[in-house]
Amino acid sequence: MIANRVGDFGIIMATILIFWTFGTVNYYSPGEVANSCYVLEHAESISAEQAEHGECDAEAVEAFATGAVGEHEEGEAEGSEEATEESSEVEGEANAGIVLVQETETEGEHAEEAEAEGEHGEEAAHGAHMSVEDMTNANFMPDQMGVFAQLDALVNLDEGETIPWAVSPDGTVIERGREVQFGPYSADISVVLFLIIVFIVLGVSGKSAQIPLFVWLPDAMAGPTPVSALMHAATMVTAGVYLLVRSNVFITYSPEGRLLIAIIGTATALVAGLTAVGQWDIKRVLAFSTVSQLGFMVAAIGVGAYVAAIFHLVTHAVFKALLFLGSGSVIHGVEHGEHHVHELHAHDHHGDHHDDHGEPFDPQDMRNMGGLRARMPITFVTYLIGTFALSGLPIFAGFWSKDEILLDALVHGGESTNVLDQLSGFIVFFGLLVAAGFTAFYMWRQIQMVFFGEPRSEAARHAPESVPSMTIPLIVLAIGATFIGLINVPGGAWPFTLFYKLHEFGHFLEASIPSITTGHTLDFNWLLAGLATAVAFGAIFLAHSIYAGNKAVRGEHGAVDGRDPLQDNGSTSQIFTAANRRLYWDDFYFAVFIRPYQRIAAFFADVIDWNFWHDYVHDKVIKRGYDTISQLLANPLDIGLIDGAVNGVGRLVSYLSGRFRTAQTGYVRTYAVVLLLGVVAVIVLMVLPLIPIGS
């Protein structure tokens, strides 16, 4: 909860900075295409060879865009042409890579020309065609563009240089330079850009479980296994990676930001990979594996390998969903085996089952498994395929995406002229190579503990294969985990290049990524692929030598006193203990965040809320003040005015009734006299008007 709120804070701060700097939070305005090479390629203005290798000549972009603009603006008013020329001078060379694409109906002369071009021309004559305008010639100011085009304009300015940026309502042209104003203070666009990246990375750390906000994700796997499969494969945990890739232009223009992202991603991959080695829970191993693989993606973004990052996100979604559903099948089988054992012992109930030592039976603890290969063959084969894919073995899905990340990192570090980029490239390459070894090791450790050896519990001995409704999805995902990597086959990967289009996934993404510099353009590197494969097989061989046979758990009572072979080895016992304790990250969080937060919360609850607010403010200030005011108001108003008015009416009625009561004497003669007087009074009143007055 706290980690996600910190991540939300980062996203909010990044959004505020972006809006303050650019006046919008839209990365692109309607019609903008970030990658002009993409437009040229699909307009057939460059050769197929250039398109295949991602080559794009800036002069070709300018010539193509200028020609399109000339055609598009033919026949427009002279004033519009002058405005266009002025806008061209305004933006200069800053936005040469950003183009504006518009769809217009082909009518009149253009339709006739299109029909003359043949079959495709006939289709174009009756439909829409693409009009492309270079931003340097477009008839609008930079402030009307999206965030990325504005950033492209600002970062290409020299210090002290300004360009016309916007037009005020009274027609005055407003100029702008690299400096961003924050009230009386100002900062260079590079500083603001780095701050934006820092806040975005903070948000990504919360959403996609990166250091230091990754501790929540392993605990999130406590829910139902299908939910874990969906969450770890395709939902919130990948949202941060997607956001980071969509923010690619920020990263492209900030070497410091790239280094920060590369360090965080690589450190997360290493820390989570090592932590997974020491876990007993089958789902917790996969949860830390997810954290590690997210680190791979983030590290790839740190070296500009945006295509490789999203490619690995896609392949990871398939084999991680397979592994989580496979773990659910294993847990389901072990639970059924446990119920079967209790039925045999006439203990058929649905409460918590306990072993001989009174400990609750945990069907997710790998120490209670073993030998399930023979009992659950479909689950075993599909889980093995998922393990191969996650470990990056040829030809499975993870092999293609992981190797692409490693190759991009190596090229980024070796060919870059920027020292920070060189550093980030080599950090990512060597760090992820070690993390890949961790991945293969902990996954083969899991395979040995779950499926090989002798069953270490009666539940495992009687575990049945899952029903078809559970195994069929495993088979489908196993097929995907085998072949999904072929959607982005690199050049030189014979014989796959004979059957699949090269870099197809990269071409799919390039329209929205203006700074694809490696990714889909690199050919397959057999030497690097051999190195990564050797690391994976070496880790698998090491895990097999440690856990094969019945050595996976040392102990007489399974999960109760089971010990990992690494625990019994003096040279590795401390490392395993640290990994089992999550490298003490939880202890660190409790010491630094949770306990201080609890103490602060207790202080506010006990001292501020109860002692101060309730006892002092409520009881003494509010209650006593209210009592005093009420007493002051009670005497003059309540008693004097309100009670006096009510009681006064009563006293008046009592007084009048006492006076009228004396007239009731009880004598007939008195009543006769009163009656006579009444009659006389009536006669007088009747006769009086008839008597003339003043005569």
XYZ file of C-alpha atoms in Angstrom:
695
model
C 0.000 0.000 0.000
C 2.723 2.483 1.005
C 4.883 1.553 -2.005
C 2.036 2.163 -4.427
C 1.156 5.479 -2.816
C 4.783 6.588 -3.172
C 4.602 5.519 -6.802
C 1.402 7.540 -7.259
C 3.197 10.553 -5.803
C 5.964 10.146 -8.377
C 3.506 9.992 -11.281
C 1.629 13.051 -10.005
C 4.832 15.073 -9.610
C 6.039 14.051 -13.076
C 2.690 15.073 -14.564
C 2.840 18.463 -12.835
C 6.395 19.076 -14.092
C 5.481 18.043 -17.633
C 2.449 20.329 -17.710
C 4.385 23.229 -16.178
C 7.189 22.878 -18.726
C 5.244 22.157 -21.907
C 1.706 23.379 -21.214
C 0.246 19.970 -22.060
C 0.465 16.354 -20.953
C -0.187 14.944 -24.442
C 2.961 13.311 -25.736
C 1.787 13.869 -29.329
C -0.704 16.255 -30.870
C -3.287 14.772 -33.275
C -1.605 13.887 -36.562
C 1.964 13.816 -35.274
C 4.094 10.817 -36.175
C 7.211 10.607 -34.070
C 9.304 8.442 -36.373
C 9.649 10.050 -39.789
C 11.508 6.980 -41.047
C 8.294 5.056 -40.484
C 6.413 7.460 -42.754
C 9.068 7.239 -45.454
C 9.182 3.475 -45.288
C 5.456 3.076 -45.693
C 5.391 5.766 -48.386
C 8.000 3.702 -50.317
C 10.366 6.690 -50.407
C 13.363 4.681 -49.250
C 14.682 1.391 -50.477
C 13.610 -1.924 -49.042
C 17.159 -2.474 -47.829
C 17.114 0.827 -45.930
C 13.738 -0.022 -44.457
C 14.959 -3.427 -43.333
C 17.955 -1.985 -41.520
C 16.167 1.049 -40.148
C 18.296 3.506 -42.117
C 16.767 6.904 -42.658
C 18.384 9.868 -44.384
C 17.441 13.217 -42.851
C 17.612 14.826 -46.310
C 15.148 12.250 -47.617
C 12.777 13.106 -44.794
C 13.049 16.813 -45.513
C 12.695 16.395 -49.281
C 9.741 14.072 -48.966
C 8.001 16.234 -46.408
C 8.688 19.452 -48.322
C 7.288 17.967 -51.503
C 4.204 16.786 -49.719
C 3.732 20.182 -48.169
C 4.103 21.862 -51.518
C 1.436 19.608 -52.987
C -0.786 19.998 -50.002
C -0.578 23.778 -49.982
C -0.977 24.271 -53.739
C -3.691 26.799 -54.426
C -3.786 28.238 -50.915
C -3.871 31.980 -50.265
C -0.677 34.024 -50.470
C -0.992 35.024 -46.840
C -1.028 31.395 -45.787
C 2.181 30.767 -47.740
C 3.867 33.667 -45.983
C 2.740 32.301 -42.621
C 4.157 28.912 -43.517
C 7.516 30.412 -44.473
C 7.576 32.369 -41.212
C 6.809 29.207 -39.233
C 9.633 27.413 -41.036
C 12.042 30.085 -39.864
C 10.602 29.826 -36.362
C 11.284 26.162 -35.834
C 14.474 25.829 -37.808
C 16.138 22.449 -37.527
C 14.709 21.508 -34.163
C 11.824 19.346 -35.323
C 13.209 17.856 -38.516
C 12.430 14.382 -37.245
C 8.775 15.035 -36.358
C 6.228 14.964 -39.152
C 2.518 15.662 -39.338
C 0.348 13.135 -41.145
C -3.076 14.070 -42.469
C -5.621 12.052 -44.406
C -7.382 13.934 -47.225
C -9.834 12.828 -49.889
C -8.335 12.365 -53.378
C -10.457 14.486 -55.663
C -10.057 16.433 -58.901
C -6.636 16.397 -60.502
C -5.172 14.283 -57.710
C -7.783 11.586 -58.266
C -7.074 11.511 -61.995
C -3.343 11.263 -61.322
C -3.956 8.458 -58.834
C -6.059 6.518 -61.330
C -3.287 6.844 -63.902
C -0.908 5.025 -61.532
C -2.642 1.690 -61.932
C -4.314 -0.695 -59.508
C -3.151 1.035 -56.319
C -3.923 4.359 -57.898
C -7.517 3.349 -58.491
C -7.891 2.485 -54.817
C -6.340 5.780 -53.822
C -8.560 7.697 -56.234
C -11.666 6.686 -54.343
C -10.272 6.816 -50.827
C -7.924 8.809 -48.625
C -4.246 9.454 -49.152
C -1.562 10.451 -46.673
C -0.331 14.030 -46.746
C 2.953 14.458 -44.890
C 4.207 17.800 -43.633
C 7.598 18.459 -42.101
C 7.178 20.278 -38.803
C 9.649 22.891 -40.048
C 7.158 23.862 -42.726
C 3.943 23.390 -40.807
C 1.804 26.440 -40.227
C 1.792 26.477 -36.440
C 3.996 27.387 -33.496
C 5.900 24.874 -31.313
C 3.563 25.399 -28.357
C 0.806 23.744 -30.410
C 2.785 20.514 -30.650
C 2.861 17.632 -28.234
C 5.373 17.215 -25.420
C 7.889 15.249 -27.477
C 8.041 17.705 -30.386
C 8.430 20.619 -27.963
C 11.195 18.781 -26.128
C 12.902 18.033 -29.438
C 12.886 21.758 -30.180
C 14.206 22.811 -26.765
C 17.077 20.364 -26.350
C 18.533 21.311 -29.740
C 18.906 24.956 -28.729
C 22.270 26.313 -27.674
C 22.685 28.034 -24.335
C 21.238 31.536 -24.563
C 19.564 30.850 -27.908
C 15.832 31.513 -28.264
C 13.255 30.795 -30.929
C 9.721 32.103 -31.494
C 7.560 29.761 -29.469
C 3.994 31.018 -29.312
C 1.714 33.847 -30.401
C -0.133 35.841 -27.744
C -3.796 36.854 -28.230
C -2.707 40.329 -29.373
C -0.458 38.851 -32.077
C 2.864 39.271 -30.267
C 5.378 36.486 -30.888
C 6.677 34.975 -27.631
C 10.204 33.590 -27.689
C 11.601 30.808 -25.545
C 14.979 29.273 -24.803
C 16.274 26.296 -22.853
C 15.469 27.796 -19.453
C 12.273 26.751 -17.658
C 10.898 29.320 -15.217
C 9.641 28.341 -11.768
C 8.556 31.682 -10.379
C 11.708 33.617 -9.461
C 13.871 30.575 -10.233
C 14.853 28.955 -13.512
C 16.412 25.663 -14.552
C 17.880 24.341 -17.768
C 15.696 21.955 -19.734
C 18.213 19.138 -19.109
C 17.786 19.524 -15.332
C 13.998 19.601 -15.608
C 14.132 16.589 -17.908
C 16.161 14.613 -15.370
C 13.705 15.539 -12.593
C 10.811 14.364 -14.766
C 12.598 11.049 -15.319
C 13.297 10.687 -11.584
C 9.614 11.113 -10.743
C 8.517 8.806 -13.570
C 10.992 6.177 -12.358
C 9.602 6.586 -8.839
C 6.144 5.852 -10.218
C 7.467 2.924 -12.225
C 9.175 1.544 -9.112
C 5.835 1.500 -7.321
C 3.786 0.076 -10.181
C 6.319 -2.346 -11.675
C 8.028 -3.368 -8.427
C 11.524 -1.953 -8.849
C 14.043 -1.088 -6.150
C 13.271 0.342 -3.658
C 9.485 -0.226 -3.908
C 9.362 -3.889 -4.957
C 8.532 -5.650 -1.675
C 4.757 -5.587 -2.235
C 4.708 -7.780 -5.348
C 5.840 -11.103 -3.804
C 3.116 -10.728 -1.165
C 0.502 -10.016 -3.854
C 0.705 -13.630 -5.050
C -1.261 -14.765 -1.984
C -4.510 -14.554 -3.980
C -5.965 -17.190 -6.312
C -3.412 -18.550 -8.764
C -5.316 -17.532 -11.956
C -5.389 -13.981 -10.600
C -1.647 -14.173 -9.953
C -1.101 -15.453 -13.487
C -3.035 -12.539 -14.962
C -1.538 -9.916 -12.663
C 2.068 -10.999 -13.122
C 1.697 -11.469 -16.868
C -0.402 -8.674 -18.282
C -1.808 -6.083 -15.890
C -0.591 -3.561 -13.361
C 2.925 -4.883 -12.834
C 3.764 -4.177 -16.484
C 2.088 -0.752 -16.530
C 5.220 0.981 -15.291
C 7.351 -0.569 -18.024
C 4.829 0.520 -20.653
C 4.770 4.060 -19.248
C 8.560 4.215 -19.314
C 8.706 3.089 -22.945
C 6.000 5.570 -23.938
C 8.126 8.271 -22.302
C 11.051 7.289 -24.527
C 11.972 10.781 -25.769
C 12.585 11.974 -22.207
C 15.024 9.106 -21.795
C 16.654 9.570 -25.193
C 17.681 13.141 -24.370
C 18.950 12.435 -20.835
C 22.111 10.324 -20.397
C 21.829 10.793 -16.627
C 18.271 9.492 -16.714
C 19.338 6.473 -18.765
C 22.075 5.642 -16.267
C 19.617 5.908 -13.363
C 17.122 3.615 -15.098
C 19.842 1.137 -16.064
C 21.158 0.915 -12.493
C 17.692 0.473 -10.959
C 16.637 -2.173 -13.478
C 19.874 -4.144 -13.222
C 19.940 -4.004 -9.421
C 16.323 -5.170 -9.266
C 17.024 -8.083 -11.611
C 20.003 -9.188 -9.504
C 18.407 -8.715 -6.072
C 15.142 -10.431 -6.995
C 16.951 -13.240 -8.808
C 19.146 -13.992 -5.800
C 16.155 -13.775 -3.446
C 14.219 -16.327 -5.527
C 16.991 -18.868 -4.896
C 16.143 -18.996 -1.178
C 12.343 -19.337 -1.337
C 10.360 -22.461 -0.436
C 6.940 -21.358 -1.688
C 6.432 -22.373 -5.336
C 4.474 -19.200 -6.147
C 6.836 -16.926 -4.246
C 9.717 -18.131 -6.420
C 7.707 -17.102 -9.480
C 6.769 -13.786 -7.865
C 10.407 -12.840 -7.314
C 11.069 -14.085 -10.820
C 8.528 -11.538 -12.071
C 10.321 -8.774 -10.184
C 13.612 -9.885 -11.730
C 12.192 -9.986 -15.265
C 10.654 -6.551 -14.808
C 14.161 -5.447 -13.903
C 15.322 -6.856 -17.254
C 12.742 -4.708 -19.044
C 13.577 -1.547 -17.122
C 17.308 -2.079 -17.641
C 16.680 -2.497 -21.376
C 14.946 0.879 -21.413
C 18.003 2.340 -19.711
C 20.134 1.469 -22.754
C 17.543 2.689 -25.264
C 16.373 -0.807 -26.202
C 12.685 0.087 -26.216
C 11.684 -2.609 -28.700
C 13.571 -5.256 -26.739
C 11.872 -4.136 -23.509
C 8.353 -4.443 -24.945
C 9.339 -7.632 -26.774
C 10.430 -9.179 -23.479
C 7.237 -7.899 -21.857
C 5.200 -9.817 -24.456
C 7.187 -13.049 -24.269
C 7.312 -12.877 -20.473
C 3.529 -12.528 -20.332
C 3.125 -15.879 -22.073
C 5.588 -18.049 -20.186
C 4.937 -16.410 -16.809
C 1.189 -17.042 -17.196
C 2.100 -20.636 -18.075
C 4.278 -21.021 -14.988
C 1.738 -19.526 -12.591
C -1.093 -21.652 -13.955
C 1.260 -24.630 -13.835
C 2.021 -23.913 -10.181
C -1.730 -23.728 -9.589
C -2.092 -27.160 -11.147
C 0.650 -28.493 -8.855
C -0.946 -26.946 -5.759
C -4.340 -28.305 -6.800
C -2.891 -31.798 -7.191
C -1.062 -31.714 -3.836
C -4.210 -30.483 -2.072
C -6.211 -33.339 -3.584
C -3.502 -35.752 -2.509
C -3.716 -34.390 1.049
C -7.500 -34.798 1.084
C -7.110 -38.330 -0.238
C -4.692 -39.190 2.567
C -7.100 -37.869 5.199
C -9.983 -39.784 3.673
C -7.941 -42.945 3.943
C -7.469 -42.203 7.632
C -11.171 -41.425 8.107
C -10.495 -37.719 8.651
C -12.632 -36.370 5.890
C -13.085 -32.708 6.788
C -12.378 -29.327 5.256
C -10.390 -27.706 8.035
C -6.662 -27.125 8.151
C -4.704 -30.324 7.821
C -1.718 -30.916 10.041
C 1.235 -33.231 9.840
C 2.469 -35.563 12.543
C 4.112 -32.676 14.372
C 0.987 -30.540 14.486
C 2.205 -28.103 11.844
C -0.400 -26.945 9.274
C 0.138 -28.592 5.913
C 1.169 -26.123 3.206
C 0.458 -27.368 -0.343
C 2.573 -24.525 -1.775
C 5.738 -25.490 0.102
C 8.093 -27.257 -2.311
C 9.485 -29.281 0.591
C 6.150 -31.133 0.618
C 6.454 -32.061 -3.062
C 8.835 -34.153 -5.128
C 8.301 -36.914 -7.666
C 5.299 -35.234 -9.313
C 6.701 -35.883 -12.779
C 5.125 -39.338 -12.850
C 1.870 -38.276 -11.173
C 1.268 -35.119 -13.269
C 2.908 -35.633 -16.697
C 1.046 -32.883 -18.613
C 1.729 -30.329 -15.910
C 5.366 -31.426 -15.814
C 5.991 -31.104 -19.563
C 4.283 -27.721 -19.861
C 6.023 -26.425 -16.735
C 9.341 -27.588 -18.158
C 8.675 -25.627 -21.357
C 7.881 -22.527 -19.294
C 11.125 -23.030 -17.376
C 13.119 -23.291 -20.599
C 11.465 -20.118 -21.914
C 12.139 -18.170 -18.725
C 15.724 -19.436 -18.592
C 16.337 -18.209 -22.141
C 17.183 -21.535 -23.753
C 17.056 -21.846 -27.544
C 14.550 -21.779 -29.286
C 12.021 -20.774 -26.650
C 10.479 -17.316 -26.295
C 12.768 -15.920 -23.630
C 15.837 -16.777 -25.706
C 15.011 -14.181 -28.365
C 13.956 -11.336 -26.081
C 16.700 -11.785 -23.454
C 19.430 -12.052 -26.057
C 18.120 -8.932 -27.766
C 18.350 -7.017 -24.487
C 21.900 -8.253 -23.864
C 22.986 -7.411 -27.411
C 21.470 -3.935 -27.238
C 23.247 -3.313 -23.928
C 26.577 -4.483 -25.335
C 26.246 -2.307 -28.436
C 25.060 0.653 -26.357
C 28.104 0.405 -24.110
C 30.609 -0.323 -26.859
C 29.580 2.118 -29.576
C 28.397 5.121 -27.563
C 30.650 8.161 -27.290
C 29.017 9.293 -24.049
C 30.760 8.044 -20.904
C 27.475 7.657 -19.011
C 26.017 5.595 -21.849
C 29.104 3.407 -21.940
C 28.795 2.864 -18.202
C 25.075 2.079 -18.354
C 25.590 -0.310 -21.279
C 28.231 -2.393 -19.528
C 26.369 -2.328 -16.196
C 23.276 -3.698 -17.898
C 25.165 -6.283 -19.955
C 27.210 -7.863 -17.187
C 24.518 -7.427 -14.527
C 21.783 -9.046 -16.608
C 24.117 -11.829 -17.682
C 24.538 -12.744 -14.005
C 20.803 -12.308 -13.405
C 20.117 -14.684 -16.306
C 22.278 -17.248 -14.524
C 20.238 -16.763 -11.339
C 17.058 -17.275 -13.368
C 18.148 -20.602 -14.808
C 19.433 -21.743 -11.399
C 16.321 -21.045 -9.315
C 13.980 -22.393 -11.989
C 15.877 -25.683 -12.269
C 16.024 -25.849 -8.472
C 12.239 -25.597 -8.537
C 11.954 -28.292 -11.210
C 14.104 -30.646 -9.136
C 12.237 -29.981 -5.896
C 8.749 -30.280 -7.388
C 8.935 -32.919 -10.106
C 12.026 -35.070 -9.525
C 13.261 -37.295 -6.718
C 11.023 -39.215 -4.356
C 7.777 -37.756 -2.968
C 8.516 -36.069 0.346
C 4.946 -36.237 1.626
C 1.953 -38.531 1.349
C 0.098 -35.705 -0.374
C 2.673 -35.648 -3.170
C 2.574 -39.428 -3.384
C -1.188 -39.356 -4.078
C -1.387 -36.133 -6.129
C -3.503 -36.630 -9.290
C -3.151 -34.878 -12.635
C -5.387 -31.850 -13.013
C -8.614 -31.933 -15.006
C -8.650 -30.966 -18.727
C -10.079 -27.536 -17.945
C -6.773 -26.818 -16.175
C -4.334 -28.673 -18.442
C -5.640 -27.446 -21.829
C -4.715 -23.796 -21.060
C -1.281 -25.056 -20.029
C -0.834 -26.760 -23.404
C -1.940 -23.644 -25.297
C 0.425 -21.423 -23.312
C 3.255 -23.940 -23.735
C 2.869 -23.627 -27.511
C 2.962 -19.849 -27.158
C 6.016 -19.987 -24.884
C 7.791 -21.980 -27.579
C 6.959 -19.907 -30.651
C 5.982 -16.370 -29.534
C 9.598 -15.228 -29.755
C 9.527 -15.666 -33.525
C 7.485 -12.473 -33.933
C 10.751 -10.514 -33.849
C 13.336 -12.705 -35.540
C 16.578 -10.763 -36.115
C 18.601 -10.895 -39.281
C 21.166 -13.668 -39.471
C 19.173 -16.090 -37.314
C 19.219 -18.866 -39.888
C 17.122 -20.963 -40.555
C 14.321 -18.908 -38.963
C 14.940 -16.078 -41.416
C 13.703 -18.372 -44.185
C 10.200 -18.536 -42.733
C 9.640 -15.340 -40.742
C 9.830 -11.628 -41.511
C 12.750 -9.865 -39.894
C 12.161 -7.507 -36.964
C 8.399 -7.646 -37.473
C 7.628 -6.646 -33.901
C 10.071 -3.744 -34.121
C 8.327 -2.458 -37.246
C 5.044 -2.716 -35.386
C 6.367 -0.416 -32.645
C 8.474 2.032 -34.618
C 5.631 4.445 -35.467
C 5.474 5.585 -31.837
C 9.187 5.465 -30.987
C 11.162 8.272 -32.654
C 14.478 7.165 -31.213
C 14.814 3.509 -32.171
C 18.563 3.382 -32.634
C 19.266 -0.306 -32.037
C 16.503 -2.768 -31.098
C 15.053 -3.980 -34.381
C 18.097 -2.999 -36.440
C 20.663 -5.403 -34.946
C 21.378 -8.747 -36.517
C 21.584 -11.967 -34.560
C 24.895 -12.359 -32.741
C 25.840 -16.025 -32.561
C 28.714 -15.417 -30.150
C 26.547 -13.569 -27.639
C 23.759 -16.123 -28.031
C 26.265 -18.872 -27.319
C 27.547 -17.037 -24.240
C 24.041 -16.484 -22.825
C 23.077 -20.087 -23.554
C 26.259 -21.342 -21.900
C 25.472 -19.287 -18.793
C 21.940 -20.737 -18.667
C 23.075 -24.329 -19.158
C 25.881 -23.834 -16.652
C 23.402 -22.612 -14.035
C 21.079 -25.530 -14.801
C 23.949 -28.000 -14.488
C 24.968 -26.436 -11.167
C 21.406 -26.630 -9.837
C 21.123 -30.227 -11.043
C 24.330 -31.223 -9.293
C 23.077 -29.695 -6.023
C 19.425 -30.795 -6.027
C 19.250 -33.924 -8.214
C 18.100 -37.205 -6.759
C 16.823 -36.947 -3.205
C 19.153 -34.139 -2.177
C 16.607 -31.366 -2.711
C 15.587 -31.266 0.947
C 17.483 -32.627 3.922
C 15.174 -33.555 6.774
C 13.070 -36.394 8.075
C 9.733 -34.617 8.181
C 9.469 -32.635 4.948
C 8.546 -29.014 5.407
C 8.850 -29.176 9.188
C 12.621 -29.480 9.392
C 13.584 -29.663 5.711
C 16.820 -27.898 4.869
C 18.180 -26.833 1.521
C 21.565 -28.306 0.535
C 22.869 -24.746 0.330
C 21.996 -24.350 4.009
C 24.191 -27.291 4.957
C 27.136 -25.954 2.995
C 29.222 -23.657 5.145
C 30.275 -21.462 2.232
C 26.720 -20.845 1.031
C 24.632 -21.101 4.208
C 24.755 -17.379 4.974
C 23.935 -16.471 1.374
C 20.964 -18.843 1.373
C 19.751 -17.520 4.729
C 19.933 -13.973 3.398
C 18.056 -15.004 0.243
C 15.445 -16.799 2.327
C 15.026 -13.625 4.400
C 14.604 -11.638 1.155
C 18.059 -10.110 1.620
C 16.608 -8.474 4.731
C 14.622 -6.000 2.654
C 11.542 -6.664 4.776
C 13.575 -6.065 7.928
C 14.877 -2.854 6.404
C 11.375 -1.726 5.469
C 10.037 -2.542 8.919
C 12.912 -0.721 10.606
C 12.953 2.337 8.347
C 9.349 2.712 7.200
C 6.784 0.444 8.867
C 7.734 0.766 12.551
C 8.385 4.539 12.377
C 5.091 4.869 10.531
C 3.364 2.807 13.224
C 4.965 4.909 15.955
C 3.901 8.096 14.216
C 0.413 6.676 13.717
C 0.253 5.651 17.394
C 1.425 9.122 18.416
C -1.284 10.759 16.338
C -3.895 8.282 17.569
C -3.010 8.386 21.276
C -1.517 11.830 21.836
C -2.948 14.026 19.116
C -6.330 12.416 18.595
C -7.195 11.046 22.048
C -5.240 13.063 24.608
C -5.173 16.391 22.835
C -8.228 16.445 20.598
C -10.610 14.293 22.621
C -9.563 14.965 26.208
C -8.385 18.562 25.930
C -10.045 20.143 22.902
C -13.289 18.210 23.068
C -13.779 17.839 26.826
C -12.139 21.013 28.110
C -12.261 23.574 25.328
C -15.378 22.665 23.393
C -17.501 21.081 26.139
C -16.620 23.566 28.888
C -16.894 26.496 26.528
C -20.262 25.262 25.374
C -21.400 24.793 28.976
C -20.282 28.328 29.898
C -21.971 29.916 26.916
C -25.121 27.883 27.503
C -25.250 29.021 31.142
C -24.784 32.625 30.081
C -27.549 32.306 27.537
C -29.836 30.259 29.800
C -30.524 32.970 32.448
C -31.404 36.045 30.388
C -32.795 34.346 27.309
C -34.202 31.005 28.266
C -35.388 31.794 31.775
C -35.994 35.526 31.424
C -37.436 35.861 27.937
C -38.752 32.504 26.792
C -39.882 31.155 30.173
C -41.044 34.662 31.195
C -43.269 35.003 28.144
C -44.860 31.615 28.635
C -45.280 32.030 32.381
C -46.518 35.641 31.957
C -49.395 34.519 29.751
C -50.359 32.008 32.390
C -50.227 34.581 35.174
C -52.347 37.024 33.123
C -54.993 34.407 32.484
C -54.975 33.455 36.162
C -55.387 37.122 37.220
C -58.249 37.785 34.810
C -59.998 34.573 35.707
C -59.793 35.517 39.412
C -61.422 38.868 38.752
C -64.181 37.445 36.591
C -64.819 34.707 39.108
C -66.004 37.298 41.750
C -68.915 38.181 39.502
C -70.356 34.748 40.067
C -72.239 35.377 43.409
C -74.867 32.641 43.209
C -77.822 35.078 43.910
C -80.765 35.282 41.466
C -81.366 38.977 42.131
C -77.835 39.792 41.126
C -78.245 37.935 37.849
C -81.625 39.745 37.295
C -80.028 43.162 37.808
C -77.229 42.294 35.406
C -79.769 41.075 32.861
C -81.776 44.282 33.220
C -78.704 46.405 32.759
C -77.847 44.423 29.668
C -81.289 44.952 28.158
C -81.109 48.682 28.867
C -77.688 48.876 27.273
C -78.929 47.127 24.141
C -81.944 49.464 23.867
C -79.725 52.495 24.297
C -77.378 51.296 21.583
C -80.340 50.736 19.251
C -82.073 54.063 19.928
C -78.986 56.252 20.132
C -78.436 56.485 16.361
C -82.056 57.707 15.911
C -81.644 60.715 18.194
C -80.771 63.847 16.165
C -77.568 65.462 17.349
C -77.013 69.212 17.251
C -80.665 70.193 16.632
